[in-house]
């Protein structure tokens, strides 16, 4: 069995379970060992509380303190959610492309998990971006959707993210599946650049960038509300990324446990023995009869 | 905010993302809890 770390390193060694003089199993999965039965930690709880506080501040600034815009009127309040969502959609895509490149280079499972994490969270933010954009477009442009360069390229990026995640769920050899997904993941950043530059490269009804200028077209309480939006959604994005990464990590470990149990069964069958128990369905510390996944199997 | 124009659009644009992200967060927590029971405790390296 290969022990791996969340950072993506792989030891490539088997760690047999030891038994102390009193006969107590002390290896991985041994009863009595301590570990959280969820993806939360003290750090994520603090992060979650900060995110909730920032969202509360965003509601205060975005819906109460910020004045209405001269042209957009109160629909400007939608921008405080829409613009940060689009930005974190880009960030998620960048993370996935970076992790995909590193997976193809290093071949370590942590990068693979990070690539999947970035894509899934980016997809959530792409839905938020498209949804809030449509709801802003109806009172401003008079339509929910138009096949404009920015909107169309964002829809293409969303389709690419869906394709990436669908590819990861194909019933293939895990290594081949990760490699194919990583190649697709590398295409996300060029697409993000197309989305971002689309308002300059093609005629578009979508407005230019509001902030990426020395003289931004937004100021005062509206600028503060937008900055609070970046802060709040940034904290939410980070919280989701951490939890999703841990879920991806757990999925990899669960697959490995299943594979180890299947191998044990096959080897026992080959030796004409009764197969040992199949994959454990629980590793709770309260279950003293849980099989030990680190037990090294002697080849038949 | 008292006499807000486009109030329906603004409300939908704030509530829908809150529901989407909140729902996704709940799904993540449930998946994490379920998967945590299937792997050895030492593989859950956050604590």
Short mmCIF file of N, CA, C and O in Angstrom, two decimals, chain A residues 175-233:
data_model
loop_
_atom_site.label_atom_id
_atom_site.label_comp_id
_atom_site.label_asym_id
_atom_site.label_seq_id
_atom_site.Cartn_x
_atom_site.Cartn_y
_atom_site.Cartn_z
N UNK A 175 -5.40 6.31 -13.04
CA UNK A 175 -4.27 7.09 -13.53
C UNK A 175 -4.57 7.71 -14.89
O UNK A 175 -4.30 8.89 -15.13
N UNK A 176 -5.16 6.88 -15.77
CA UNK A 176 -5.50 7.39 -17.12
C UNK A 176 -6.58 8.46 -17.02
O UNK A 176 -6.53 9.49 -17.72
N UNK A 177 -7.53 8.25 -16.13
CA UNK A 177 -8.60 9.23 -15.95
C UNK A 177 -8.04 10.57 -15.46
O UNK A 177 -8.39 11.63 -15.98
N UNK A 178 -7.16 10.51 -14.48
CA UNK A 178 -6.56 11.74 -13.96
C UNK A 178 -5.73 12.45 -15.02
O UNK A 178 -5.72 13.67 -15.10
N UNK A 179 -5.03 11.67 -15.84
CA UNK A 179 -4.20 12.27 -16.88
C UNK A 179 -5.06 12.99 -17.91
O UNK A 179 -4.78 14.13 -18.29
N UNK A 180 -6.14 12.34 -18.36
CA UNK A 180 -7.02 12.97 -19.34
C UNK A 180 -7.66 14.23 -18.76
O UNK A 180 -7.78 15.25 -19.43
N UNK A 181 -8.10 14.12 -17.51
CA UNK A 181 -8.70 15.29 -16.86
C UNK A 181 -7.69 16.42 -16.74
O UNK A 181 -8.02 17.60 -16.93
N UNK A 182 -6.45 16.07 -16.45
CA UNK A 182 -5.41 17.10 -16.29
C UNK A 182 -5.14 17.83 -17.61
O UNK A 182 -4.94 19.04 -17.62
N UNK A 183 -5.17 17.07 -18.71
CA UNK A 183 -4.97 17.71 -20.02
C UNK A 183 -6.10 18.72 -20.27
O UNK A 183 -5.88 19.85 -20.72
N UNK A 184 -7.33 18.30 -19.96
CA UNK A 184 -8.47 19.22 -20.12
C UNK A 184 -8.34 20.39 -19.14
O UNK A 184 -8.66 21.54 -19.48
N UNK A 185 -7.86 20.10 -17.94
CA UNK A 185 -7.69 21.15 -16.93
C UNK A 185 -6.72 22.24 -17.38
O UNK A 185 -6.87 23.41 -17.03
N UNK A 186 -5.73 21.85 -18.17
CA UNK A 186 -4.76 22.84 -18.66
C UNK A 186 -5.41 23.86 -19.59
O UNK A 186 -4.92 24.97 -19.76
N UNK A 187 -6.54 23.48 -20.20
CA UNK A 187 -7.21 24.38 -21.15
C UNK A 187 -8.04 25.45 -20.45
O UNK A 187 -8.54 26.37 -21.11
N UNK A 188 -8.19 25.34 -19.14
CA UNK A 188 -9.07 26.29 -18.43
C UNK A 188 -8.48 27.70 -18.43
O UNK A 188 -9.20 28.68 -18.63
N UNK A 189 -7.18 27.81 -18.20
CA UNK A 189 -6.59 29.15 -18.11
C UNK A 189 -6.68 29.91 -19.44
O UNK A 189 -7.08 31.09 -19.44
N UNK A 190 -6.36 29.29 -20.59
CA UNK A 190 -6.58 30.02 -21.85
C UNK A 190 -8.03 30.47 -22.01
O UNK A 190 -8.29 31.58 -22.50
N UNK A 191 -8.96 29.65 -21.57
CA UNK A 191 -10.37 30.05 -21.66
C UNK A 191 -10.69 31.22 -20.75
O UNK A 191 -11.47 32.09 -21.11
N UNK A 192 -10.08 31.22 -19.57
CA UNK A 192 -10.29 32.35 -18.65
C UNK A 192 -9.77 33.65 -19.29
O UNK A 192 -10.41 34.70 -19.20
N UNK A 193 -8.62 33.55 -19.95
CA UNK A 193 -8.07 34.74 -20.61
C UNK A 193 -9.00 35.23 -21.71
O UNK A 193 -9.19 36.44 -21.89
N UNK A 194 -9.60 34.30 -22.44
CA UNK A 194 -10.56 34.68 -23.49
C UNK A 194 -11.76 35.38 -22.87
O UNK A 194 -12.21 36.43 -23.34
N UNK A 195 -12.27 34.81 -21.77
CA UNK A 195 -13.43 35.43 -21.10
C UNK A 195 -13.06 36.84 -20.63
O UNK A 195 -13.79 37.81 -20.87
N UNK A 196 -11.90 36.96 -20.01
CA UNK A 196 -11.50 38.24 -19.42
C UNK A 196 -11.25 39.30 -20.49
O UNK A 196 -11.58 40.47 -20.30
N UNK A 197 -10.67 38.93 -21.60
CA UNK A 197 -10.33 39.90 -22.66
C UNK A 197 -11.45 40.07 -23.68
O UNK A 197 -11.34 40.90 -24.58
N UNK A 198 -12.50 39.27 -23.57
CA UNK A 198 -13.53 39.25 -24.61
C UNK A 198 -14.16 40.63 -24.85
O UNK A 198 -14.49 40.97 -25.99
N UNK A 199 -14.29 41.44 -23.78
CA UNK A 199 -14.92 42.75 -23.95
C UNK A 199 -14.02 43.71 -24.73
O UNK A 199 -14.48 44.74 -25.23
N UNK A 200 -12.74 43.39 -24.82
CA UNK A 200 -11.82 44.23 -25.60
C UNK A 200 -11.62 43.68 -27.01
O UNK A 200 -11.41 44.44 -27.95
N UNK A 201 -11.64 42.36 -27.14
CA UNK A 201 -11.36 41.75 -28.44
C UNK A 201 -12.56 41.82 -29.38
O UNK A 201 -12.42 41.85 -30.58
N UNK A 202 -13.78 41.78 -28.82
CA UNK A 202 -14.98 41.81 -29.66
C UNK A 202 -15.90 42.92 -29.20
O UNK A 202 -15.81 43.35 -28.05
N UNK A 203 -16.78 43.33 -30.09
CA UNK A 203 -17.78 44.33 -29.68
C UNK A 203 -18.73 43.65 -28.70
O UNK A 203 -19.25 42.57 -28.97
N UNK A 204 -18.95 44.30 -27.58
CA UNK A 204 -19.73 43.64 -26.53
C UNK A 204 -20.62 44.67 -25.83
O UNK A 204 -20.25 45.83 -25.70
N UNK A 205 -21.79 44.21 -25.41
CA UNK A 205 -22.63 45.12 -24.63
C UNK A 205 -22.25 45.06 -23.15
O UNK A 205 -22.71 45.85 -22.35
N UNK A 206 -21.41 44.07 -22.81
CA UNK A 206 -20.98 43.96 -21.42
C UNK A 206 -20.00 45.09 -21.13
O UNK A 206 -19.15 45.43 -21.95
N UNK A 207 -20.11 45.68 -19.95
CA UNK A 207 -19.23 46.80 -19.62
C UNK A 207 -17.79 46.35 -19.43
O UNK A 207 -17.52 45.19 -19.15
N UNK A 208 -16.87 47.30 -19.55
CA UNK A 208 -15.45 47.01 -19.33
C UNK A 208 -15.20 46.74 -17.85
O UNK A 208 -16.08 46.91 -17.01
N UNK A 209 -13.95 46.38 -17.56
CA UNK A 209 -13.58 46.14 -16.16
C UNK A 209 -13.80 47.40 -15.33
O UNK A 209 -13.48 48.51 -15.78
N UNK A 210 -14.33 47.20 -14.14
CA UNK A 210 -14.64 48.33 -13.27
C UNK A 210 -13.43 48.77 -12.45
O UNK A 210 -13.24 49.95 -12.18
N UNK A 211 -12.61 47.80 -12.07
CA UNK A 211 -11.55 48.10 -11.11
C UNK A 211 -10.14 48.11 -11.69
O UNK A 211 -9.27 48.78 -11.15
N UNK A 212 -9.92 47.36 -12.77
CA UNK A 212 -8.55 47.22 -13.25
C UNK A 212 -8.14 48.45 -14.05
O UNK A 212 -7.82 48.39 -15.23
N UNK A 213 -8.17 49.56 -13.40
CA UNK A 213 -7.76 50.82 -14.00
C UNK A 213 -7.18 51.68 -12.88
O UNK A 213 -7.52 51.48 -11.70
N UNK A 214 -6.35 52.64 -13.26
CA UNK A 214 -5.82 53.54 -12.24
C UNK A 214 -6.93 54.44 -11.70
O UNK A 214 -6.90 54.88 -10.56
N UNK A 215 -7.92 54.71 -12.54
CA UNK A 215 -9.03 55.56 -12.13
C UNK A 215 -10.32 54.74 -12.22
O UNK A 215 -11.03 54.77 -13.23
N UNK A 216 -10.63 53.94 -11.17
CA UNK A 216 -11.79 53.07 -11.25
C UNK A 216 -13.09 53.86 -11.41
O UNK A 216 -13.20 55.00 -10.95
N UNK A 217 -14.05 53.22 -12.10
CA UNK A 217 -15.32 53.90 -12.37
C UNK A 217 -16.30 53.74 -11.21
O UNK A 217 -17.47 54.01 -11.35
N UNK A 218 -15.81 53.33 -10.08
CA UNK A 218 -16.67 53.17 -8.91
C UNK A 218 -15.92 53.76 -7.71
O UNK A 218 -14.70 53.70 -7.64
N UNK A 219 -16.64 54.38 -6.79
CA UNK A 219 -15.96 55.03 -5.67
C UNK A 219 -16.88 55.10 -4.45
O UNK A 219 -18.05 54.72 -4.52
N UNK A 220 -16.34 55.61 -3.37
CA UNK A 220 -17.12 55.82 -2.15
C UNK A 220 -17.65 54.53 -1.56
O UNK A 220 -16.97 53.50 -1.57
N UNK A 221 -18.88 54.57 -1.04
CA UNK A 221 -19.47 53.41 -0.39
C UNK A 221 -19.70 52.26 -1.36
O UNK A 221 -19.71 51.09 -0.96
N UNK A 222 -19.89 52.59 -2.64
CA UNK A 222 -20.06 51.50 -3.62
C UNK A 222 -18.76 50.72 -3.77
O UNK A 222 -18.77 49.49 -3.88
N UNK A 223 -17.63 51.43 -3.77
CA UNK A 223 -16.34 50.77 -3.87
C UNK A 223 -16.08 49.92 -2.62
O UNK A 223 -15.61 48.78 -2.71
N UNK A 224 -16.44 50.48 -1.45
CA UNK A 224 -16.27 49.72 -0.20
C UNK A 224 -17.13 48.45 -0.23
O UNK A 224 -16.67 47.36 0.13
N UNK A 225 -18.37 48.59 -0.69
CA UNK A 225 -19.26 47.42 -0.75
C UNK A 225 -18.68 46.35 -1.67
O UNK A 225 -18.73 45.15 -1.36
N UNK A 226 -18.11 46.77 -2.79
CA UNK A 226 -17.51 45.80 -3.71
C UNK A 226 -16.30 45.11 -3.07
O UNK A 226 -16.12 43.89 -3.21
N UNK A 227 -15.49 45.89 -2.34
CA UNK A 227 -14.33 45.30 -1.67
C UNK A 227 -14.77 44.31 -0.59
O UNK A 227 -14.16 43.25 -0.42
N UNK A 228 -15.83 44.67 0.13
CA UNK A 228 -16.35 43.74 1.15
C UNK A 228 -16.86 42.46 0.46
O UNK A 228 -16.72 41.35 0.98
N UNK A 229 -17.43 42.62 -0.73
CA UNK A 229 -17.87 41.47 -1.51
C UNK A 229 -16.71 40.55 -1.86
O UNK A 229 -16.81 39.32 -1.74
N UNK A 230 -15.60 41.14 -2.26
CA UNK A 230 -14.40 40.34 -2.55
C UNK A 230 -13.92 39.61 -1.29
O UNK A 230 -13.55 38.44 -1.36
N UNK A 231 -13.94 40.32 -0.17
CA UNK A 231 -13.48 39.71 1.08
C UNK A 231 -14.40 38.54 1.48
O UNK A 231 -13.93 37.43 1.77
N UNK A 232 -15.71 38.80 1.48
CA UNK A 232 -16.66 37.78 1.94
C UNK A 232 -16.63 36.55 1.03
O UNK A 232 -16.50 35.41 1.51
N UNK A 233 -16.71 36.76 -0.26
CA UNK A 233 -16.73 35.61 -1.16
C UNK A 233 -15.36 34.92 -1.22
O UNK A 233 -15.27 33.72 -1.47
#
